[in-house]
């Protein structure tokens, strides 16, 4: 049975809809979301409703936390803070409450799921080097731990030189970002995974970037947030 892992949607409805369509086309019914459903983009309410209807599990990301608890907004970059304030104003009280109680960690289908790192999921550390990744393997029990947060899809094995996900090793897999990819590829990113065979497939989906960028500008959000979507950074 295959599962889909999505992360860092960031209120980008066009990207989320394109990814969900690709997931449906792949015949996959179980979806996990690693968090940052909101922040940065113009459509927090629609994204939140889609994610909570479609996903078997949803985690808390740092932008979800900032929207739910404005006291924690200071850790975000300036444009992120502006977007968090905008997003909070466009969510109902009930939706904000939903974000506030999202879990930091889930285990299902033989996988661990966190937004940032398994050692301290609420410290919002960046898992962006082999050395940092190595220290994380003792903090989860399953063979595979899915992470998001950096917006850069990656596979980090428990040993250098293991380049493909296959049985016999353990892996941290970054699913990349649906709504704000940062690997210079503007297409929405997500992961398909078969927990029985350890078959991992990174997927990229084109979506109407121009439409999202227009909505960002129309919402009065910082212009930089529209520009970076086209560059994928
Ligand atoms: Zn994010």
XYZ file of C-alpha atoms and ligand atoms in Angstrom:
234
model
C 0.000 0.000 0.000
C 1.305 3.416 -0.947
C 1.048 6.543 1.159
C 1.516 10.168 0.098
C 3.413 12.704 2.197
C 2.819 16.413 1.689
C 4.406 19.325 3.560
C 4.751 23.112 3.648
C 1.625 24.003 1.702
C 1.798 27.593 2.920
C -1.712 28.672 1.934
C -1.035 27.973 -1.742
C -4.352 26.576 -2.954
C -3.387 26.161 -6.619
C -0.366 24.051 -5.662
C -2.332 21.996 -3.128
C -5.131 21.245 -5.589
C -2.614 20.157 -8.235
C -0.867 17.863 -5.744
C -4.127 16.316 -4.506
C -5.152 15.654 -8.108
C -1.812 13.905 -8.738
C -2.274 11.849 -5.552
C -5.770 10.830 -6.656
C -4.446 9.922 -10.071
C -1.814 7.696 -8.443
C -4.655 5.889 -6.650
C -3.249 6.726 -3.203
C -5.776 7.216 -0.421
C -3.667 7.706 2.700
C -2.073 11.141 2.970
C 0.046 12.567 5.791
C 0.778 16.284 6.095
C 3.958 17.409 7.846
C 2.705 20.895 8.695
C 3.026 24.530 7.648
C -0.402 24.323 6.087
C -0.615 28.104 6.499
C 1.764 31.081 6.308
C 3.228 32.968 3.321
C 0.322 32.446 0.881
C -3.123 33.964 0.245
C -5.544 31.038 0.898
C -5.171 29.749 4.474
C -8.815 28.763 5.085
C -9.326 26.785 1.867
C -5.990 24.970 2.302
C -6.691 24.121 5.917
C -10.127 22.688 5.074
C -8.736 20.580 2.215
C -5.854 19.271 4.324
C -7.973 18.321 7.271
C -10.573 16.589 5.111
C -8.069 14.680 3.010
C -5.227 13.770 5.390
C -5.050 10.848 7.813
C -2.650 12.846 9.980
C -1.587 16.495 10.118
C 1.373 17.865 12.095
C 2.149 21.290 13.524
C 4.672 23.426 11.616
C 6.351 26.612 12.823
C 4.103 28.810 10.665
C 0.985 27.024 11.939
C 2.269 27.683 15.455
C 2.895 31.363 14.650
C -0.630 31.776 13.265
C -2.188 29.965 16.230
C -0.007 31.653 18.867
C 1.016 35.151 17.698
C 3.514 35.261 20.608
C 5.724 32.834 18.690
C 5.707 34.955 15.511
C 9.022 36.666 16.329
C 11.044 33.693 15.111
C 9.725 34.138 11.548
C 11.330 36.331 8.861
C 9.652 39.726 8.324
C 7.579 38.674 5.290
C 6.580 35.520 7.186
C 5.287 37.609 10.095
C 3.222 39.805 7.753
C 1.731 36.693 6.126
C 1.044 35.053 9.504
C -0.944 38.117 10.594
C -2.861 38.114 7.289
C -3.560 34.381 7.525
C -4.781 34.569 11.106
C -7.223 37.329 10.141
C -8.597 35.071 7.380
C -9.236 32.010 9.560
C -12.203 31.383 11.832
C -11.661 30.968 15.578
C -12.396 27.285 15.179
C -9.738 26.949 12.461
C -7.143 28.734 14.615
C -8.044 26.370 17.470
C -7.552 23.390 15.133
C -4.029 24.608 14.306
C -3.229 25.210 17.979
C -3.792 21.565 18.866
C -1.962 19.853 16.003
C 0.558 17.214 17.171
C 4.345 17.549 16.750
C 5.011 13.921 15.909
C 3.162 10.915 14.514
C 4.053 7.301 13.900
C 2.056 5.240 11.385
C 2.598 2.646 8.633
C 6.089 1.971 9.991
C 7.140 5.613 9.503
C 7.764 8.549 11.803
C 6.493 11.964 10.733
C 7.713 15.356 12.055
C 7.836 18.855 10.598
C 11.469 19.747 11.411
C 13.654 17.224 13.291
C 12.760 14.154 15.375
C 15.040 15.025 18.350
C 13.109 18.158 19.301
C 10.257 18.703 16.838
C 9.270 22.044 18.361
C 12.788 23.553 18.154
C 12.297 24.000 14.384
C 15.879 22.993 13.528
C 16.987 22.742 9.918
C 18.029 19.327 8.770
C 20.278 20.414 5.945
C 23.555 18.518 6.216
C 24.744 14.926 6.502
C 26.299 15.685 9.902
C 23.087 17.126 11.346
C 21.118 14.223 9.885
C 23.365 11.593 11.496
C 22.591 12.878 14.980
C 18.879 12.424 14.319
C 18.778 8.679 13.690
C 18.791 7.820 17.409
C 15.673 9.932 17.890
C 13.239 7.754 15.947
C 12.625 4.005 15.984
C 11.198 3.330 12.543
C 13.279 2.740 9.410
C 12.007 5.924 7.831
C 11.300 9.383 9.217
C 9.637 11.952 6.964
C 10.531 15.619 7.502
C 9.731 18.956 5.843
C 10.617 22.493 6.980
C 13.578 23.268 4.661
C 11.372 23.087 1.506
C 14.125 21.098 -0.219
C 13.380 17.479 -1.129
C 16.164 15.127 -0.033
C 17.018 11.621 1.068
C 19.504 11.306 3.925
C 20.560 7.738 4.719
C 22.200 6.500 7.906
C 25.424 6.073 5.926
C 27.228 8.105 3.298
C 27.055 6.554 -0.148
C 23.556 5.089 0.199
C 21.766 7.051 -2.482
C 18.531 5.156 -2.997
C 15.901 4.188 -0.461
C 15.985 0.396 -0.102
C 15.684 -2.135 2.731
C 18.776 -2.541 4.925
C 19.290 1.096 5.858
C 17.411 3.834 7.674
C 16.399 7.134 6.125
C 15.319 10.674 6.768
C 13.266 11.739 3.761
C 12.374 15.365 3.116
C 9.157 15.568 1.098
C 9.939 19.092 -0.144
C 7.286 21.791 -0.243
C 3.897 21.845 -1.952
C 3.398 25.594 -1.837
C 6.858 27.218 -1.770
C 9.630 24.977 -3.188
C 13.166 26.296 -2.598
C 15.298 24.029 -4.758
C 15.065 26.285 -7.834
C 12.276 24.132 -9.208
C 8.943 25.966 -8.948
C 6.865 22.781 -9.333
C 5.021 21.571 -6.228
C 6.831 18.737 -4.431
C 5.509 15.721 -2.523
C 6.452 12.092 -1.813
C 4.890 8.746 -2.631
C 6.052 5.886 -0.438
C 5.373 2.175 -0.065
C 6.190 1.276 3.569
C 6.319 -2.482 2.829
C 8.879 -2.378 0.032
C 10.525 0.921 1.035
C 9.845 2.265 -2.441
C 10.157 6.048 -2.476
C 9.105 8.245 -5.352
C 9.672 12.027 -5.275
C 7.005 13.757 -7.387
C 6.897 17.263 -8.898
C 3.672 18.788 -10.188
C 3.264 21.961 -12.235
C 0.539 24.370 -11.118
C -0.643 27.868 -11.993
C 2.133 29.839 -10.240
C 1.065 33.086 -11.933
C -2.426 32.812 -10.442
C -1.083 32.321 -6.897
C 1.389 35.198 -7.369
C -1.461 37.495 -8.457
C -3.508 36.533 -5.404
C -0.514 37.235 -3.134
C -0.226 40.755 -4.556
C -4.001 41.333 -4.454
C -4.033 40.305 -0.779
C -1.444 42.979 -0.005
C 1.135 40.389 1.054
C 4.841 41.224 0.506
C 5.744 41.182 -3.198
C 8.798 39.014 -2.502
C 6.467 36.140 -1.603
C 5.035 36.208 -5.134
C 8.426 36.505 -6.833
C 10.048 33.575 -5.042
C 7.319 31.153 -6.192
C 8.298 31.715 -9.833
C 11.979 31.147 -9.038
C 11.360 28.193 -6.744
C 13.419 29.681 -3.961
Zn 7.575 25.873 5.704
